[in-house]
Tab-separated table of C-alpha atoms in Angstrom:
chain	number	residue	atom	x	y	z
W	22	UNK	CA	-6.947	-48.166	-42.424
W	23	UNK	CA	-10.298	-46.671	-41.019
W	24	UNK	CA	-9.188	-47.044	-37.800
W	25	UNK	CA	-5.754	-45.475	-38.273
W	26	UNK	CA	-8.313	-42.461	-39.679
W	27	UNK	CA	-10.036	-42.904	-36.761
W	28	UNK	CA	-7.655	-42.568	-34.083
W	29	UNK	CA	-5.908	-39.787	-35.908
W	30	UNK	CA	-8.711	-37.899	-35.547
W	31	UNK	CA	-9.509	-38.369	-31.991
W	32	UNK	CA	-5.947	-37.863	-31.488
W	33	UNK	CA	-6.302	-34.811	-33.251
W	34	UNK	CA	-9.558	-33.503	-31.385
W	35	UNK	CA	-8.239	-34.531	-27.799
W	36	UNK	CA	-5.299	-31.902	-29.234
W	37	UNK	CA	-7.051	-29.302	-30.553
W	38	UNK	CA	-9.758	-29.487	-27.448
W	39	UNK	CA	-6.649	-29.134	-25.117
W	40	UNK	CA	-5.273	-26.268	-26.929
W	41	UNK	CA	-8.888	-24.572	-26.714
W	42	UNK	CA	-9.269	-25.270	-23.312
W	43	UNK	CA	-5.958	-23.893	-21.908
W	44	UNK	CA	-6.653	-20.059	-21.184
W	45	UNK	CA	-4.140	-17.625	-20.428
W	46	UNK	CA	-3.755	-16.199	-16.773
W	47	UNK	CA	-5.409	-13.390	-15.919
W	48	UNK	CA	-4.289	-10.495	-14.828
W	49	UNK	CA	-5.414	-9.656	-11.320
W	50	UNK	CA	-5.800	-6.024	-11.516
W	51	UNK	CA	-3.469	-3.897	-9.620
W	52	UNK	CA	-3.607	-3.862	-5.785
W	53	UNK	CA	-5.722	-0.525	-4.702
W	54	UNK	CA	-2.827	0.520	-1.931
W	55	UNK	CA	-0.250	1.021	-4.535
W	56	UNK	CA	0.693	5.049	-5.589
W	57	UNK	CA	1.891	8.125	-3.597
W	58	UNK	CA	-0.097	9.030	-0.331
W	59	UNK	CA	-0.216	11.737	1.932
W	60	UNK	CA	-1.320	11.306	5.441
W	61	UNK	CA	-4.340	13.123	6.493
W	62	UNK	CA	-5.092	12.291	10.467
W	63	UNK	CA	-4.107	9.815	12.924
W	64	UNK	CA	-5.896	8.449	15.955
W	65	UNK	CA	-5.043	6.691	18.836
W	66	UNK	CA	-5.974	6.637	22.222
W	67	UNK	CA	-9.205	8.469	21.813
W	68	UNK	CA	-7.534	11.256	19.678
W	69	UNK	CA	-7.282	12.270	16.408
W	70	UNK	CA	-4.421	14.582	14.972
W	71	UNK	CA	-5.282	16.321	11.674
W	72	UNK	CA	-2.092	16.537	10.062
W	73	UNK	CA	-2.653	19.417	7.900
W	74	UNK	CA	-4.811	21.284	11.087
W	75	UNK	CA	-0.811	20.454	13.241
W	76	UNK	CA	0.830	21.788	10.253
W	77	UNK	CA	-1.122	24.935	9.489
W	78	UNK	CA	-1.012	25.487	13.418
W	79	UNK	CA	2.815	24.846	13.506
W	80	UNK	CA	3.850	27.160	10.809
W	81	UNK	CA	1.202	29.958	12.040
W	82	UNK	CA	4.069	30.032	15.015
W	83	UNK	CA	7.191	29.364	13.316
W	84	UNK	CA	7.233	29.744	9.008
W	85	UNK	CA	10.094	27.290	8.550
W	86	UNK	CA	7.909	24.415	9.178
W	87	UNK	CA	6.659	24.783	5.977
W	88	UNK	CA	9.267	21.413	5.491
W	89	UNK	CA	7.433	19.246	6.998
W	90	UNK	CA	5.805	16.398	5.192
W	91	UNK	CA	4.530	12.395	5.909
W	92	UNK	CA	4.041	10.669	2.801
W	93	UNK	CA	3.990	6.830	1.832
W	94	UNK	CA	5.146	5.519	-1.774
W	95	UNK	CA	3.990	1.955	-2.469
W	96	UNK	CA	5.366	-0.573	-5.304
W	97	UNK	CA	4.469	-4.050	-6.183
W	98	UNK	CA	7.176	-4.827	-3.680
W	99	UNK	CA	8.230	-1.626	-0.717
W	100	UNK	CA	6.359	0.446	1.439
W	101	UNK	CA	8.088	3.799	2.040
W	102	UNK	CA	7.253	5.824	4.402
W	103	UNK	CA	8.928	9.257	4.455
W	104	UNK	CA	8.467	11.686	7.598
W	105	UNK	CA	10.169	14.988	7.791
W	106	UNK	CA	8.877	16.703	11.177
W	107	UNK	CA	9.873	20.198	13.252
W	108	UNK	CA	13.678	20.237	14.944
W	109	UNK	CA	12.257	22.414	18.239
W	110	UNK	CA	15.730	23.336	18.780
W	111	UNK	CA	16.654	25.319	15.625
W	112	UNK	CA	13.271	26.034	14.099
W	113	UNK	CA	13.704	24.121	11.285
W	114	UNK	CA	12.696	21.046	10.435
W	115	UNK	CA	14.654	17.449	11.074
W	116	UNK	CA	15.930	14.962	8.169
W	117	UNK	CA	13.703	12.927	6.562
W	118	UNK	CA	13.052	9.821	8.026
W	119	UNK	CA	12.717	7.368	5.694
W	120	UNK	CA	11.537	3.588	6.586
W	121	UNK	CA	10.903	0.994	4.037
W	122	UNK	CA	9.394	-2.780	4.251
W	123	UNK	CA	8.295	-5.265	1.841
W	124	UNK	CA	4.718	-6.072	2.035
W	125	UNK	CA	2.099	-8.611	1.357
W	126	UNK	CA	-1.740	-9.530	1.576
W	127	UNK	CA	-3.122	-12.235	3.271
W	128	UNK	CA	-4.951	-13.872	0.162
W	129	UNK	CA	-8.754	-12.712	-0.558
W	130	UNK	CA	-8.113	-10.017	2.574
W	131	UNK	CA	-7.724	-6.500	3.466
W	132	UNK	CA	-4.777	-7.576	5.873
W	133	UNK	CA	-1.267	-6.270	5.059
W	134	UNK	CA	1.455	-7.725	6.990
W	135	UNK	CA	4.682	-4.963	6.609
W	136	UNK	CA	7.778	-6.684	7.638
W	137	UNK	CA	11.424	-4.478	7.998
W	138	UNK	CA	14.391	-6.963	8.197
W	139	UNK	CA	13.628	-10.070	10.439
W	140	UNK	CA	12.533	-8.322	13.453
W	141	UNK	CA	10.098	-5.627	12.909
W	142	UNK	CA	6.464	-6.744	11.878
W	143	UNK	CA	3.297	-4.684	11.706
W	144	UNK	CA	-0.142	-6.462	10.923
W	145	UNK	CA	-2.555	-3.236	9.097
W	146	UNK	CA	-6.345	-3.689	8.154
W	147	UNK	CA	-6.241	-1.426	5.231
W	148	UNK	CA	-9.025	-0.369	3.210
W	149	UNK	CA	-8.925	1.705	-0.160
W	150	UNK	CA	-12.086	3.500	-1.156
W	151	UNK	CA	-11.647	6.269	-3.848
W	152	UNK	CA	-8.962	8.630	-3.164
W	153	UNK	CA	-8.607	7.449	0.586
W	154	UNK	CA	-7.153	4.761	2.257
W	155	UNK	CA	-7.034	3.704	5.981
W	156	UNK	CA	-4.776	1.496	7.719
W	157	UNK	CA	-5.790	0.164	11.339
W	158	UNK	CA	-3.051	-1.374	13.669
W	159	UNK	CA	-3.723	-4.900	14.126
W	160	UNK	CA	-1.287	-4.427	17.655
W	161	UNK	CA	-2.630	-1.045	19.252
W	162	UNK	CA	-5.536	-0.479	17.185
W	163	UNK	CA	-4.448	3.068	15.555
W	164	UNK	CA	-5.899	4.135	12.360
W	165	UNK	CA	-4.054	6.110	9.730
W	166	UNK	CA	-6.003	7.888	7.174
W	167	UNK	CA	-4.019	8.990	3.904
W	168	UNK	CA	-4.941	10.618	0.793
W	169	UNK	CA	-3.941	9.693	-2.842
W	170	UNK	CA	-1.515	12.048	-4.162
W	171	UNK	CA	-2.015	12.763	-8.287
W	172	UNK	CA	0.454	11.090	-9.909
């Protein structure tokens, strides 16, 4: 009889010290690239475009650029990227041109890989510090700085 009691309550300890000791997940906080971002320069090849300097320039000469726009939306899943630039010809500006990949981080890393389909790939260092993030081509070595949009 004492040790039925006894292995009752080690049975009943091992239980209750199992129960204790499982902890729920926890949740990573979100990823710093995700919101609505507007680009603010480029560089490559030992130059840097300002977009809102090309813009301010562009509609200085001809108002109905006023359309154009580069902005990127990011999920827990898609990158979109949405471009609307000049149409030289009629002084407006082109359609949208909208591109969307999935995404993912290389664990415990600032790499991105951005994949479209099966055949596009692009490999970005990106870094997020305050309202600013930067993306640098891990192919050509091209940096894209964008601001954070309020939401």
């Amino acid at each position: 009889m004492v040790r039925q009691i006894f292995k009752q309550t080690v049975y009943f300890l091992l239980i209750f010290s199992l129960i204790l000791g499982c902890k729920k997940d926890e949740v990573s906080p979100p990823d710093p690239i995700l919101g609505n971002w507007q680009v603010k320069s480029v560089s490559g090849a030992g130059e840097t475009i300002v977009w809102d300097d090309l813009k301010e320039t562009l509609i200085a000469l001809i108002p109905e650029y006023e359309c154009m726009a580069w902005t990127v939306s990011i999920t827990e899943e898609l990158v979109t990227t949405n471009i609307v630039l000049p149409d030289y010809d009629s002084n407006s500006c082109d359609p949208a041109e909208v591109t969307i990949w999935t995404w993912e981080r290389t664990k415990d890393s600032n790499e991105y890989t951005f994949t479209k389909g099966l055949i596009e790939v692009s490999i970005y260092n990106i870094t997020v510090s305050g309202n600013q993030m930067t993306w640098t081509d891990q192919f050509d070595g091209s940096v894209t700085v964008w601001s954070k949009l309020e939401e």
